[in-house]
Amino acid sequence: MTIPLPKASERIHVAELLQELIRFDTTNPPGNERECAVHCQEALSRAGISSNLIGDDPNRVNLISRLRGDGKAPPLLLYGHIDVVPTAAQPWDVPPFEGRLLDGYVWGRGALDMKGGVAMMMDAFVRAHLEGVNLPGDVILALVSDEEAGGHTGAAWLTDAHPELFEGARYAVGEFGGFSKSYRGRKFYMVQVAEKQGCRVEAIARGPGGHGSLVHHDTAPTRMAEFLVKLDRTALPFHIHPVTRMMVEAMSNTLPLPDSAFLKLLLNPALTGSMLRRMGPVGKEMEPLFRHTANATIINGGEKANVIPSEVTVNLDCRMLPGYDAEDLLGELQAIAGPAIELRAVNFQPKPWIFNMGMFDTLAGIISEQDPDAVSAPMLMPAGTDGRHFAQLGIQTYGWMPMNLPAEFDFLKTIHAANERVPVSALEFGAEALYRLLQRFHE
Ligand SMILES: [Zn+2]
């Protein structure tokens, strides 16, 4: 069958598509990503590309599409999420769901995380089709729901219910990375190649209960309070993770002396803590890459104002470096807590740690062509992404939504915050980079 060549005007305009996507309020919860996914499906079909909407909740579907390649390389997966985090109680200067274009930026919830990335992928995908690019292998596009709340209707469901859709894929490109970051006058593009794994820990303090009118010491509440203060003031041990080592080496090899030597001292665990402190805000940002973290989030204890509770529990949101298991973390926490506190991991499901740097040089090469003065560095993501679900299928995700951002633009402070926005030039930069990748991905 011959498909008539679509008109060139049907190529996606990446900034306009982002504006349209922002106008679908896909705040999660509840998500309601369906209409946004249908909009993407229509944009693909205008370019002559078919796609399917699938899901186990009709309001929260996922879009899957595939371009055929010549089979020299395994399929490449491009995936992005179309849900966004809430905007409630944030001081926005513009309405967050209007998708306004102002001063060269597209404003609105999801501009960076990650409808901007979805628009870039759609542009590259459609362009490769319209221009008849000879793809080295199939390209699978997956636009998913629910990333911001666990991927239950999105990547977790897809990889569980329909692993056959991704058969043979070894590499994926998704979030979170690709943005440029300036450090000591040099520009780096951070490529996410690994992510930390979440682990919820329950801490339990027990003690004598009693009547609130008497004198009490060393109760469950005070024991828990002591633990939480200690946890606040004691850093968990530093570990030099292989990915963090690669990141620090890539950065320090680029910098002149003495900055390069200074940065390398981070890799000596006896000095890591003091070096991070000396680096100020940048050190604070980097600290989670060197150790597990544990933060108290939900505190429970006591039911009646005049009764001393005999048990207090605290939920700790813990994030572990990849490759470690819950026992390692519990051991480190117990050393701080002492015998008065019982600790246990709740619902912890270890995820395989897939680590394959095979496509890194290709990505770095594309960035060098488009921004010759910049350097790419591998990055460990301190939080979780849908990458962990695709890792279950043995797929290595590269968080690579390339964006050449102005040096003063703080990417990490702008995501999930008020006034989320992205320069149009960064969207065009990323769409071009992804388009180049589709022409040259390999085994
Ligand atoms: Zn995201």
Short mmCIF file of C-alpha atoms and ligand atoms in Angstrom, two decimals:
data_model
loop_
_atom_site.label_atom_id
_atom_site.label_comp_id
_atom_site.label_asym_id
_atom_site.label_seq_id
_atom_site.Cartn_x
_atom_site.Cartn_y
_atom_site.Cartn_z
CA MET A 1 0.00 0.00 0.00
CA THR A 2 1.30 3.46 -0.83
CA ILE A 3 0.66 6.17 1.67
CA PRO A 4 0.54 9.63 0.05
CA LEU A 5 3.26 11.91 1.39
CA PRO A 6 1.77 14.35 3.88
CA LYS A 7 2.35 18.04 3.36
CA ALA A 8 5.48 19.49 4.96
CA SER A 9 3.31 21.84 6.99
CA GLU A 10 2.17 18.86 8.99
CA ARG A 11 5.45 18.78 10.87
CA ILE A 12 4.82 19.49 14.53
CA HIS A 13 5.72 22.89 15.89
CA VAL A 14 7.22 21.91 19.20
CA ALA A 15 6.36 25.07 21.19
CA GLU A 16 2.80 25.20 19.88
CA LEU A 17 2.25 21.55 20.71
CA LEU A 18 3.56 22.17 24.24
CA GLN A 19 1.13 25.08 24.64
CA GLU A 20 -1.72 22.79 23.62
CA LEU A 21 -0.63 19.99 25.96
CA ILE A 22 -0.40 22.36 28.94
CA ARG A 23 -4.05 23.36 28.37
CA PHE A 24 -5.18 19.84 29.33
CA ASP A 25 -5.26 19.88 33.12
CA THR A 26 -3.70 16.50 33.87
CA THR A 27 -2.98 17.24 37.52
CA ASN A 28 -2.30 13.93 39.27
CA PRO A 29 -4.28 13.02 41.27
CA PRO A 30 -6.61 12.37 39.56
CA GLY A 31 -4.64 12.58 36.29
CA ASN A 32 -7.45 12.21 33.74
CA GLU A 33 -4.88 12.00 30.98
CA ARG A 34 -7.27 10.65 28.35
CA GLU A 35 -8.06 13.87 26.47
CA CYS A 36 -4.42 14.86 26.37
CA ALA A 37 -3.49 11.42 24.99
CA VAL A 38 -6.26 11.69 22.37
CA HIS A 39 -4.85 15.08 21.34
CA CYS A 40 -1.43 13.48 20.80
CA GLN A 41 -3.03 10.65 18.85
CA GLU A 42 -4.72 13.18 16.54
CA ALA A 43 -1.45 15.04 15.99
CA LEU A 44 0.23 11.75 14.99
CA SER A 45 -2.60 10.74 12.71
CA ARG A 46 -2.44 14.10 10.88
CA ALA A 47 1.11 13.07 9.96
CA GLY A 48 -0.07 9.64 8.84
CA ILE A 49 1.12 7.75 11.92
CA SER A 50 -1.18 5.28 13.66
CA SER A 51 -1.17 4.74 17.40
CA ASN A 52 -3.12 2.92 20.10
CA LEU A 53 -4.55 4.13 23.36
CA ILE A 54 -4.40 1.41 25.99
CA GLY A 55 -4.94 1.24 29.72
CA ASP A 56 -6.93 -0.43 32.45
CA ASP A 57 -8.70 2.83 33.35
CA PRO A 58 -10.54 4.54 30.46
CA ASN A 59 -9.72 7.99 31.86
CA ARG A 60 -6.04 7.20 32.21
CA VAL A 61 -4.87 5.75 28.95
CA ASN A 62 -1.39 5.47 27.47
CA LEU A 63 -0.45 6.09 23.86
CA ILE A 64 1.73 3.61 22.00
CA SER A 65 3.04 4.07 18.48
CA ARG A 66 5.81 2.49 16.44
CA LEU A 67 7.85 3.49 13.41
CA ARG A 68 9.45 0.63 11.52
CA GLY A 69 13.21 0.59 11.13
CA ASP A 70 15.52 -1.56 9.08
CA GLY A 71 16.28 -3.98 11.91
CA LYS A 72 20.02 -3.29 12.24
CA ALA A 73 19.56 -2.05 15.81
CA PRO A 74 17.20 -3.20 18.56
CA PRO A 75 14.07 -1.06 18.96
CA LEU A 76 14.61 2.28 20.71
CA LEU A 77 11.95 3.34 23.20
CA LEU A 78 11.04 7.00 23.62
CA TYR A 79 8.78 7.53 26.60
CA GLY A 80 7.33 10.47 28.47
CA HIS A 81 4.56 11.12 30.95
CA ILE A 82 1.62 13.42 30.35
CA ASP A 83 0.43 13.78 33.96
CA VAL A 84 1.65 16.73 36.04
CA VAL A 85 1.97 17.60 39.73
CA PRO A 86 -0.55 19.90 41.46
CA THR A 87 -0.33 23.69 41.42
CA ALA A 88 -2.51 24.37 44.48
CA ALA A 89 -1.23 27.03 46.92
CA GLN A 90 1.64 28.05 44.64
CA PRO A 91 2.18 31.73 43.79
CA TRP A 92 1.95 31.63 39.98
CA ASP A 93 2.34 34.90 38.02
CA VAL A 94 0.38 33.43 35.10
CA PRO A 95 -2.46 30.88 35.04
CA PRO A 96 -0.72 27.48 35.06
CA PHE A 97 -2.95 25.79 32.46
CA GLU A 98 -3.12 28.43 29.72
CA GLY A 99 0.15 27.57 28.02
CA ARG A 100 1.10 31.21 27.47
CA LEU A 101 4.01 32.21 25.27
CA LEU A 102 5.80 35.16 26.90
CA ASP A 103 9.30 36.57 26.34
CA GLY A 104 10.41 33.49 24.42
CA TYR A 105 9.24 31.04 27.10
CA VAL A 106 6.27 28.68 27.21
CA TRP A 107 4.76 28.98 30.69
CA GLY A 108 2.66 26.47 32.56
CA ARG A 109 2.56 23.31 34.60
CA GLY A 110 4.41 20.57 32.80
CA ALA A 111 6.54 22.91 30.63
CA LEU A 112 9.66 21.15 31.99
CA ASP A 113 8.22 18.09 33.70
CA MET A 114 7.54 16.81 31.21
CA LYS A 115 5.11 17.90 28.53
CA GLY A 116 8.02 19.86 27.05
CA GLY A 117 9.91 16.59 26.61
CA VAL A 118 6.80 14.91 25.19
CA ALA A 119 6.46 17.70 22.61
CA MET A 120 10.14 17.28 21.64
CA MET A 121 9.70 13.52 21.21
CA MET A 122 6.53 13.98 19.16
CA ASP A 123 8.31 16.48 16.90
CA ALA A 124 11.31 14.18 16.35
CA PHE A 125 9.08 11.12 15.82
CA VAL A 126 6.79 12.84 13.30
CA ARG A 127 9.70 14.50 11.51
CA ALA A 128 11.54 11.18 11.11
CA HIS A 129 8.38 9.74 9.54
CA LEU A 130 7.64 12.72 7.26
CA GLU A 131 11.21 12.95 6.03
CA GLY A 132 11.42 9.20 5.44
CA VAL A 133 14.44 8.78 7.72
CA ASN A 134 16.10 5.38 7.42
CA LEU A 135 15.72 4.31 11.05
CA PRO A 136 18.38 1.85 12.27
CA GLY A 137 15.69 -0.01 14.21
CA ASP A 138 12.04 0.38 15.21
CA VAL A 139 11.24 3.42 17.31
CA ILE A 140 8.56 2.93 19.94
CA LEU A 141 6.83 6.01 21.32
CA ALA A 142 5.06 5.58 24.69
CA LEU A 143 3.22 8.50 26.29
CA VAL A 144 2.18 7.34 29.73
CA SER A 145 -0.08 8.32 32.59
CA ASP A 146 0.52 8.47 36.34
CA GLU A 147 4.31 8.90 36.51
CA GLU A 148 3.98 11.43 39.31
CA ALA A 149 2.08 9.00 41.57
CA GLY A 150 3.79 5.67 40.94
CA GLY A 151 2.97 4.77 37.32
CA HIS A 152 0.13 2.44 38.41
CA THR A 153 -1.97 3.10 35.29
CA GLY A 154 1.11 4.00 33.24
CA ALA A 155 4.59 2.49 33.04
CA ALA A 156 4.06 -0.05 35.85
CA TRP A 157 0.88 -1.33 34.23
CA LEU A 158 2.29 -1.32 30.70
CA THR A 159 5.45 -3.21 31.59
CA ASP A 160 3.46 -5.68 33.65
CA ALA A 161 0.46 -6.26 31.35
CA HIS A 162 2.08 -5.68 27.94
CA PRO A 163 5.80 -6.42 28.05
CA GLU A 164 5.51 -7.64 24.43
CA LEU A 165 5.16 -4.01 23.29
CA PHE A 166 8.76 -3.39 24.29
CA GLU A 167 10.26 -6.69 23.23
CA GLY A 168 13.87 -6.49 22.16
CA ALA A 169 14.38 -2.90 23.36
CA ARG A 170 17.63 -2.37 25.24
CA TYR A 171 17.70 1.40 25.46
CA ALA A 172 15.10 4.00 26.24
CA VAL A 173 15.17 7.76 26.27
CA GLY A 174 12.97 9.50 28.82
CA GLU A 175 13.29 11.84 31.75
CA PHE A 176 15.08 13.05 33.87
CA GLY A 177 18.14 14.72 32.47
CA GLY A 178 19.57 16.32 29.39
CA PHE A 179 19.27 19.85 30.78
CA SER A 180 22.34 22.06 30.78
CA LYS A 181 23.90 23.23 33.99
CA SER A 182 26.70 25.71 34.51
CA TYR A 183 29.42 25.06 37.06
CA ARG A 184 32.54 27.18 37.49
CA GLY A 185 32.02 28.78 34.10
CA ARG A 186 31.66 25.51 32.18
CA LYS A 187 28.45 24.13 30.72
CA PHE A 188 27.49 20.52 31.36
CA TYR A 189 24.64 18.42 30.03
CA MET A 190 23.60 15.95 32.69
CA VAL A 191 22.48 12.57 31.32
CA GLN A 192 20.56 10.47 33.80
CA VAL A 193 21.83 6.88 33.65
CA ALA A 194 20.65 5.58 37.02
CA GLU A 195 18.19 6.49 39.75
CA LYS A 196 17.87 5.98 43.48
CA GLN A 197 15.36 3.48 44.78
CA GLY A 198 12.65 4.47 47.23
CA CYS A 199 12.19 2.51 50.45
CA ARG A 200 9.65 3.35 53.14
CA VAL A 201 10.89 2.62 56.64
CA GLU A 202 8.69 2.51 59.73
CA ALA A 203 10.36 3.54 62.99
CA ILE A 204 8.65 2.48 66.21
CA ALA A 205 9.40 3.80 69.71
CA ARG A 206 7.83 2.06 72.69
CA GLY A 207 7.71 3.15 76.32
CA PRO A 208 5.64 3.11 79.48
CA GLY A 209 2.18 4.59 79.03
CA GLY A 210 0.32 6.26 81.82
CA HIS A 211 -1.88 9.08 83.08
CA GLY A 212 -1.11 12.54 81.77
CA SER A 213 -1.31 14.11 85.23
CA LEU A 214 1.84 12.36 86.60
CA VAL A 215 5.54 13.01 86.04
CA HIS A 216 6.96 10.86 83.18
CA HIS A 217 10.40 10.53 81.61
CA ASP A 218 11.74 8.44 78.76
CA THR A 219 8.37 7.82 77.12
CA ALA A 220 7.66 6.62 73.60
CA PRO A 221 7.23 10.25 72.37
CA THR A 222 10.51 11.42 73.93
CA ARG A 223 12.42 8.37 72.65
CA MET A 224 11.13 9.04 69.16
CA ALA A 225 11.96 12.73 69.49
CA GLU A 226 15.56 11.86 70.43
CA PHE A 227 15.85 9.62 67.40
CA LEU A 228 14.48 12.23 65.02
CA VAL A 229 16.85 14.91 66.33
CA LYS A 230 19.81 12.53 65.98
CA LEU A 231 18.72 11.62 62.44
CA ASP A 232 18.54 15.30 61.59
CA ARG A 233 22.07 15.96 62.85
CA THR A 234 23.88 12.83 61.70
CA ALA A 235 24.63 12.24 58.03
CA LEU A 236 24.28 8.64 56.91
CA PRO A 237 27.65 7.24 55.70
CA PHE A 238 29.00 8.45 52.35
CA HIS A 239 29.37 5.93 49.53
CA ILE A 240 31.15 6.62 46.26
CA HIS A 241 28.69 5.15 43.80
CA PRO A 242 30.13 4.22 40.37
CA VAL A 243 27.74 6.62 38.58
CA THR A 244 28.56 9.48 40.92
CA ARG A 245 32.24 8.75 40.38
CA MET A 246 31.75 8.94 36.60
CA MET A 247 29.90 12.24 36.96
CA VAL A 248 32.55 13.83 39.16
CA GLU A 249 35.36 12.60 36.90
CA ALA A 250 33.64 13.91 33.75
CA MET A 251 33.20 17.31 35.37
CA SER A 252 36.64 17.55 36.96
CA ASN A 253 38.40 16.48 33.74
CA THR A 254 36.78 19.48 32.06
CA LEU A 255 37.62 22.10 34.66
CA PRO A 256 40.97 23.85 35.01
CA LEU A 257 43.07 23.61 38.16
CA PRO A 258 42.45 24.09 41.03
CA ASP A 259 38.72 23.41 40.51
CA SER A 260 39.38 19.99 38.97
CA ALA A 261 41.52 18.81 41.87
CA PHE A 262 39.07 20.24 44.38
CA LEU A 263 36.15 18.36 42.81
CA LYS A 264 38.06 15.06 42.78
CA LEU A 265 38.43 15.24 46.58
CA LEU A 266 34.69 14.46 46.74
CA LEU A 267 35.63 10.91 45.75
CA ASN A 268 37.51 10.33 48.98
CA PRO A 269 34.75 9.26 51.41
CA ALA A 270 36.73 10.62 54.37
CA LEU A 271 36.58 14.09 52.79
CA THR A 272 33.21 13.95 50.98
CA GLY A 273 31.22 15.57 53.80
CA SER A 274 33.55 18.51 54.33
CA MET A 275 33.96 19.09 50.59
CA LEU A 276 30.18 19.14 50.07
CA ARG A 277 29.83 21.71 52.88
CA ARG A 278 32.49 23.91 51.30
CA MET A 279 30.61 23.80 47.97
CA GLY A 280 27.58 25.54 49.52
CA PRO A 281 24.27 25.25 47.65
CA VAL A 282 25.81 23.09 44.88
CA GLY A 283 27.17 20.72 47.54
CA LYS A 284 23.74 20.50 49.12
CA GLU A 285 22.25 19.60 45.75
CA MET A 286 24.91 16.90 45.22
CA GLU A 287 24.82 15.35 48.70
CA PRO A 288 22.02 12.82 47.95
CA LEU A 289 24.23 11.37 45.20
CA PHE A 290 26.75 10.29 47.84
CA ARG A 291 24.53 8.60 50.40
CA HIS A 292 21.15 7.13 51.25
CA THR A 293 18.67 9.67 52.62
CA ALA A 294 15.95 9.33 55.26
CA ASN A 295 13.36 11.97 56.08
CA ALA A 296 10.52 11.76 58.61
CA THR A 297 7.18 12.38 56.91
CA ILE A 298 4.21 10.92 58.84
CA ILE A 299 4.16 10.86 62.66
CA ASN A 300 1.59 8.82 64.55
CA GLY A 301 1.06 8.34 68.28
CA GLY A 302 -1.41 9.06 71.02
CA GLU A 303 -5.17 9.07 70.85
CA LYS A 304 -6.20 10.97 73.93
CA ALA A 305 -4.81 14.22 75.31
CA ASN A 306 -4.48 12.88 78.89
CA VAL A 307 -2.93 9.48 78.10
CA ILE A 308 0.81 8.95 77.49
CA PRO A 309 0.98 6.70 74.40
CA SER A 310 3.03 3.53 74.77
CA GLU A 311 3.90 3.55 71.07
CA VAL A 312 4.85 6.22 68.53
CA THR A 313 5.53 5.42 64.89
CA VAL A 314 7.22 7.55 62.25
CA ASN A 315 7.25 6.98 58.54
CA LEU A 316 10.65 7.64 56.97
CA ASP A 317 10.85 8.40 53.26
CA CYS A 318 14.19 6.80 52.38
CA ARG A 319 16.02 6.85 49.07
CA MET A 320 18.79 4.33 48.55
CA LEU A 321 21.66 4.39 46.10
CA PRO A 322 21.13 1.83 43.32
CA GLY A 323 22.57 -1.61 43.97
CA TYR A 324 22.04 -1.55 47.76
CA ASP A 325 19.23 -3.35 49.54
CA ALA A 326 17.02 -2.53 52.48
CA GLU A 327 19.26 -4.35 54.98
CA ASP A 328 22.15 -1.99 54.19
CA LEU A 329 19.98 1.03 54.86
CA LEU A 330 18.39 -0.41 58.02
CA GLY A 331 21.86 -1.15 59.42
CA GLU A 332 22.94 2.47 58.91
CA LEU A 333 19.74 3.83 60.44
CA GLN A 334 19.91 1.45 63.41
CA ALA A 335 23.42 2.69 64.21
CA ILE A 336 21.90 6.15 64.69
CA ALA A 337 18.69 5.00 66.36
CA GLY A 338 20.19 2.67 68.95
CA PRO A 339 18.27 -0.19 70.57
CA ALA A 340 15.28 1.91 71.73
CA ILE A 341 13.89 2.21 68.20
CA GLU A 342 12.60 -0.65 66.08
CA LEU A 343 13.05 -0.17 62.34
CA ARG A 344 11.52 -2.08 59.49
CA ALA A 345 11.25 -1.66 55.74
CA VAL A 346 7.65 -1.54 54.53
CA ASN A 347 6.58 -2.94 51.14
CA PHE A 348 10.09 -2.79 49.78
CA GLN A 349 10.42 -4.39 46.37
CA PRO A 350 13.98 -4.32 45.16
CA LYS A 351 14.25 -3.33 41.49
CA PRO A 352 16.99 -4.67 39.27
CA TRP A 353 19.77 -2.22 38.70
CA ILE A 354 20.28 -2.12 34.94
CA PHE A 355 23.42 -0.30 33.98
CA ASN A 356 24.55 -0.09 30.39
CA MET A 357 26.51 2.92 29.14
CA GLY A 358 26.46 1.71 25.52
CA MET A 359 24.56 4.68 24.13
CA PHE A 360 26.17 7.41 26.22
CA ASP A 361 28.84 8.38 23.68
CA THR A 362 26.22 8.71 20.93
CA LEU A 363 24.19 11.11 23.09
CA ALA A 364 27.28 13.07 24.12
CA GLY A 365 28.34 13.30 20.46
CA ILE A 366 25.02 14.83 19.45
CA ILE A 367 25.29 17.44 22.20
CA SER A 368 28.85 18.29 21.10
CA GLU A 369 27.59 18.95 17.56
CA GLN A 370 24.82 21.25 18.74
CA ASP A 371 26.69 22.97 21.58
CA PRO A 372 30.42 22.52 20.91
CA ASP A 373 31.66 24.14 24.13
CA ALA A 374 29.60 21.91 26.43
CA VAL A 375 30.43 18.55 27.98
CA SER A 376 28.03 15.68 28.80
CA ALA A 377 28.25 13.99 32.20
CA PRO A 378 26.44 10.87 33.48
CA MET A 379 24.09 11.56 36.36
CA LEU A 380 22.45 9.60 39.15
CA MET A 381 18.89 10.77 39.78
CA PRO A 382 18.24 11.31 43.51
CA ALA A 383 14.54 10.40 43.11
CA GLY A 384 12.58 7.82 41.14
CA THR A 385 11.24 7.92 37.58
CA ASP A 386 9.38 5.51 35.32
CA GLY A 387 12.84 4.23 34.38
CA ARG A 388 12.57 1.74 37.25
CA HIS A 389 9.56 0.06 35.61
CA PHE A 390 11.26 -0.28 32.24
CA ALA A 391 14.36 -1.62 34.02
CA GLN A 392 12.19 -4.63 34.96
CA LEU A 393 12.27 -5.51 31.27
CA GLY A 394 16.05 -5.08 31.12
CA ILE A 395 15.82 -1.68 29.42
CA GLN A 396 18.43 0.97 30.26
CA THR A 397 16.86 4.42 30.38
CA TYR A 398 18.82 7.51 29.52
CA GLY A 399 17.19 10.58 31.03
CA TRP A 400 17.88 12.84 28.09
CA MET A 401 15.54 15.66 27.19
CA PRO A 402 18.25 17.99 25.90
CA MET A 403 17.69 21.65 26.80
CA ASN A 404 20.27 24.39 26.37
CA LEU A 405 19.17 26.60 29.22
CA PRO A 406 20.45 30.09 30.07
CA ALA A 407 23.13 29.91 32.80
CA GLU A 408 20.93 31.80 35.28
CA PHE A 409 17.94 29.47 34.76
CA ASP A 410 17.67 27.06 37.71
CA PHE A 411 16.09 23.93 36.24
CA LEU A 412 15.89 21.99 39.51
CA LYS A 413 14.18 24.87 41.35
CA THR A 414 11.65 25.42 38.55
CA ILE A 415 10.21 21.91 38.23
CA HIS A 416 7.19 21.16 40.43
CA ALA A 417 7.23 24.86 41.44
CA ALA A 418 5.32 28.04 40.55
CA ASN A 419 6.10 29.69 37.20
CA GLU A 420 7.35 26.50 35.56
CA ARG A 421 8.48 27.53 32.07
CA VAL A 422 10.83 26.55 29.28
CA PRO A 423 12.60 28.61 26.61
CA VAL A 424 11.27 27.93 23.10
CA SER A 425 14.91 27.72 21.96
CA ALA A 426 15.51 24.87 24.45
CA LEU A 427 12.50 22.95 23.08
CA GLU A 428 13.82 23.33 19.54
CA PHE A 429 17.31 22.29 20.65
CA GLY A 430 15.93 19.13 22.26
CA ALA A 431 13.68 18.21 19.34
CA GLU A 432 16.66 18.51 16.97
CA ALA A 433 18.86 16.37 19.26
CA LEU A 434 16.23 13.64 19.47
CA TYR A 435 15.77 13.75 15.70
CA ARG A 436 19.51 13.20 15.24
CA LEU A 437 19.39 10.28 17.68
CA LEU A 438 16.65 8.58 15.67
CA GLN A 439 19.01 8.51 12.70
CA ARG A 440 21.94 6.92 14.48
CA PHE A 441 20.99 4.81 17.51
CA HIS A 442 22.72 1.46 17.47
CA GLU A 443 23.30 -1.86 19.23
ZN ZN B 1 8.52 13.98 35.34
#
